[in-house]
Coordinates of C-alpha atoms in Angstrom, one line a residue:
Chain A
D30 CA 32.4 23.2 -1.0
S31 CA 34.7 25.5 1.0
G32 CA 33.2 28.7 -0.3
V33 CA 36.5 29.8 -1.9
T34 CA 36.3 30.1 -5.7
Q35 CA 39.1 30.1 -8.2
T36 CA 39.2 30.7 -12.0
P37 CA 40.1 29.3 -14.4
K38 CA 40.1 25.6 -13.5
H39 CA 42.6 24.8 -16.1
L40 CA 45.1 26.9 -18.0
I41 CA 47.5 25.7 -20.8
T42 CA 50.0 28.2 -22.0
A43 CA 53.5 28.4 -23.6
T44 CA 56.8 29.2 -22.1
G45 CA 57.5 32.9 -21.8
Q46 CA 53.9 33.9 -21.5
R47 CA 52.1 35.6 -18.6
V48 CA 48.9 34.4 -16.9
T49 CA 46.6 35.7 -14.2
L50 CA 44.8 33.4 -11.7
R51 CA 41.8 34.7 -9.8
C52 CA 40.5 33.9 -6.3
S53 CA 37.4 35.0 -4.4
P54 CA 37.6 34.3 -0.7
R55 CA 34.8 33.0 1.5
S56 CA 32.2 35.6 2.4
G57 CA 33.5 37.6 5.3
D58 CA 37.1 36.4 5.0
L59 CA 39.7 39.2 4.9
S60 CA 42.8 37.1 4.4
V61 CA 43.8 35.4 1.2
Y62 CA 46.7 33.0 0.7
W63 CA 48.3 31.5 -2.4
Y64 CA 50.0 28.1 -2.5
Q65 CA 51.7 26.1 -5.2
Q66 CA 51.4 22.3 -5.3
S67 CA 53.9 20.3 -7.5
L68 CA 54.8 16.7 -7.5
D69 CA 58.4 17.2 -6.4
Q70 CA 57.9 20.1 -3.9
G71 CA 54.5 19.4 -2.4
L72 CA 52.3 22.2 -1.2
Q73 CA 54.3 25.4 -0.7
F74 CA 53.2 28.8 0.6
L75 CA 53.7 31.7 -1.8
I76 CA 52.1 34.8 -0.3
Q77 CA 49.4 36.2 2.0
Y78 CA 47.2 39.3 1.8
Y79 CA 45.1 40.7 4.6
N80 CA 42.5 43.3 3.8
G81 CA 44.4 44.5 0.8
E82 CA 47.9 44.5 2.3
E83 CA 50.7 42.0 1.8
R84 CA 51.2 40.3 5.1
A85 CA 53.6 37.4 4.6
K86 CA 55.8 36.2 1.8
G87 CA 57.1 32.6 1.3
N88 CA 58.9 31.0 -1.6
I89 CA 57.5 33.2 -4.3
L90 CA 59.6 33.8 -7.3
E91 CA 60.3 37.4 -8.5
R92 CA 58.4 36.5 -11.7
F93 CA 55.3 36.0 -9.7
S94 CA 53.2 38.8 -8.1
A95 CA 49.9 39.1 -6.4
Q96 CA 47.4 41.6 -5.2
Q97 CA 44.2 41.8 -3.2
F98 CA 41.5 44.3 -4.4
P99 CA 39.1 46.4 -2.4
D100 CA 36.3 43.8 -2.9
L101 CA 38.8 41.3 -1.4
H102 CA 39.3 39.1 -4.4
S103 CA 42.9 38.3 -5.2
E104 CA 44.9 37.7 -8.4
L105 CA 48.2 35.9 -8.8
N106 CA 50.2 37.0 -11.8
L107 CA 52.8 34.6 -13.2
S108 CA 55.1 35.9 -15.9
S109 CA 58.0 34.6 -18.1
L110 CA 56.5 31.2 -17.5
E111 CA 58.9 28.2 -17.5
L112 CA 58.1 24.5 -17.8
G113 CA 58.8 24.1 -14.1
D114 CA 55.9 26.5 -13.2
S115 CA 53.5 23.8 -14.2
A116 CA 51.6 23.0 -11.0
L117 CA 48.3 23.3 -9.1
Y118 CA 47.8 26.8 -7.7
F119 CA 45.6 27.0 -4.7
C120 CA 44.0 30.0 -3.0
A121 CA 42.9 29.8 0.6
S122 CA 41.1 32.2 2.9
S123 CA 40.6 32.9 6.6
S124 CA 38.6 35.4 8.6
R125 CA 41.6 36.6 10.6
P126 CA 45.3 37.0 9.8
V127 CA 46.1 33.8 11.8
D128 CA 43.2 31.3 11.6
E129 CA 41.9 28.2 9.9
Q130 CA 42.6 28.3 6.2
Y131 CA 40.0 27.0 3.8
F132 CA 41.2 26.1 0.3
G133 CA 39.6 26.6 -3.1
P134 CA 39.5 24.0 -5.8
G135 CA 42.7 25.2 -7.5
T136 CA 43.9 26.2 -10.9
R137 CA 45.9 23.6 -12.9
L138 CA 48.5 25.4 -14.9
T139 CA 50.3 23.6 -17.7
V140 CA 53.2 25.3 -19.4
T141 CA 54.3 23.8 -22.7
Chain B
Q2 CA 65.7 17.2 5.5
K3 CA 62.2 18.6 5.3
E4 CA 60.7 20.5 8.2
V5 CA 57.7 18.2 8.2
E6 CA 58.0 14.5 7.3
Q7 CA 55.1 12.2 6.4
D8 CA 55.2 8.7 5.1
P9 CA 53.9 8.9 1.5
G10 CA 52.2 5.4 1.7
P11 CA 50.1 4.2 0.1
L12 CA 48.4 2.8 3.2
S13 CA 45.8 0.2 2.4
V14 CA 43.3 -0.9 5.0
P15 CA 40.0 -2.8 5.0
E16 CA 36.7 -1.0 5.5
G17 CA 36.0 -0.5 9.2
A18 CA 39.6 -0.5 10.3
I19 CA 41.2 2.2 12.6
V20 CA 43.6 4.2 10.6
S21 CA 46.6 6.0 12.1
L22 CA 48.4 8.7 10.1
N23 CA 51.4 10.5 11.5
C24 CA 53.8 13.4 10.9
T25 CA 57.1 14.3 12.5
Y26 CA 58.5 17.8 12.5
S27 CA 61.8 19.5 13.4
N28 CA 60.8 23.0 14.3
S29 CA 59.9 23.2 18.0
A30 CA 58.3 26.6 17.5
F31 CA 55.3 25.2 15.6
Q32 CA 52.2 25.8 17.7
Y33 CA 49.1 25.2 15.5
F34 CA 48.6 21.8 13.8
M35 CA 46.2 20.9 11.1
W36 CA 45.1 17.9 9.1
Y37 CA 43.7 18.3 5.6
R38 CA 42.2 15.7 3.3
Q39 CA 42.7 16.0 -0.4
Y40 CA 40.9 14.0 -3.1
S41 CA 42.6 13.6 -6.4
R42 CA 42.8 16.9 -8.3
K43 CA 40.8 18.7 -5.6
G44 CA 41.6 21.4 -3.1
P45 CA 42.7 20.4 0.5
E46 CA 39.7 20.1 2.9
L47 CA 40.3 21.1 6.5
L48 CA 39.6 18.2 8.9
M49 CA 41.2 19.2 12.2
Y50 CA 42.7 22.3 13.7
T51 CA 44.5 22.1 17.1
Y52 CA 46.6 24.3 19.2
S53 CA 49.7 23.0 21.1
S54 CA 49.7 19.6 22.7
G55 CA 46.7 17.4 23.5
N56 CA 43.9 15.6 21.8
K57 CA 40.9 16.8 19.8
E58 CA 38.0 14.6 18.6
D59 CA 35.5 15.3 15.9
G60 CA 33.2 12.5 14.9
R61 CA 35.3 9.6 13.6
F62 CA 38.5 11.7 13.6
T63 CA 40.9 12.2 16.5
A64 CA 44.0 14.4 16.3
Q65 CA 46.8 14.1 18.8
V66 CA 49.8 16.4 19.2
D67 CA 52.9 15.5 21.2
K68 CA 55.1 18.6 21.2
S69 CA 57.7 16.9 23.4
S70 CA 58.3 14.3 20.7
K71 CA 57.5 16.6 17.7
Y72 CA 54.9 14.1 16.6
I73 CA 51.3 14.5 15.5
S74 CA 48.7 11.9 14.6
L75 CA 45.3 11.6 13.0
F76 CA 43.2 8.6 13.9
I77 CA 40.2 7.6 11.7
R78 CA 37.7 5.2 13.3
D79 CA 35.4 2.9 11.3
S80 CA 37.2 3.9 8.1
Q81 CA 35.1 4.0 4.9
P82 CA 35.9 3.7 1.2
S83 CA 35.0 7.4 1.0
D84 CA 38.0 8.2 3.3
S85 CA 40.3 7.1 0.5
A86 CA 42.4 10.2 -0.2
T87 CA 45.7 11.9 0.5
Y88 CA 46.0 13.2 4.1
L89 CA 48.2 16.2 4.6
C90 CA 49.5 17.5 7.9
A91 CA 50.2 21.2 8.2
M92 CA 51.6 23.4 11.0
T93 CA 52.4 27.0 11.7
L94 CA 54.1 29.2 14.2
A95 CA 52.4 31.1 17.0
G96 CA 51.2 34.3 15.3
G97 CA 52.2 32.8 12.0
N98 CA 50.1 32.3 9.0
M99 CA 52.3 30.4 6.6
L100 CA 51.3 26.8 6.6
T101 CA 54.2 24.3 6.3
F102 CA 52.9 21.0 4.9
G103 CA 54.0 17.4 5.0
G104 CA 54.2 15.6 1.7
G105 CA 51.0 13.7 2.4
T106 CA 50.0 10.1 3.0
R107 CA 47.8 8.3 0.4
L108 CA 45.2 6.2 2.1
M109 CA 43.1 3.5 0.4
V110 CA 40.2 1.9 2.2
K111 CA 39.1 -1.3 0.6
P112 CA 35.4 -2.3 0.7

């Protein structure tokens, strides 16, 4: 157990809908990262927050957004969902902006 | 061509064998190198974290980085059936935080 928690574990929704994925980092970690894992693209970095501020952005679609709250938990919002958004979404955390990243168990999103 | 390449396998070995897993990369600016283990439908688990070139050992695992060849390896000694998983290499730039992953190698250790 990495200490990173994610909810929900599974999410099934329809195209065009909006969902929110939640992540709580390890105790003491200030940095949160979001990754998407799909069969065709593998694991891809989406976005990083450090102590409430956006720090780095990867291949994140405009329909996706994230934020980190004062208690350091983070939420990833996915809107106008498409079939291709079906994937595993992982959150990771680290204590410093550049450091070992520990992954949560993931949220499996299925868009029908 | 992807920045980080990994043979997808599957790699099948008998219990007790020494396993060698490898990644090649194209970006010479990568400075930090990691190996993660991922069981089916679970989150990646950090196994090794190394900086620049050289070797690092942790129990049955040894990570090697050869920056001149843009090649990294993970060796697993005395492999066990519980080592059966997908192994992902990952790397990042100095001062960077965005991990770039290989596609993963599926390992099967047969009892």
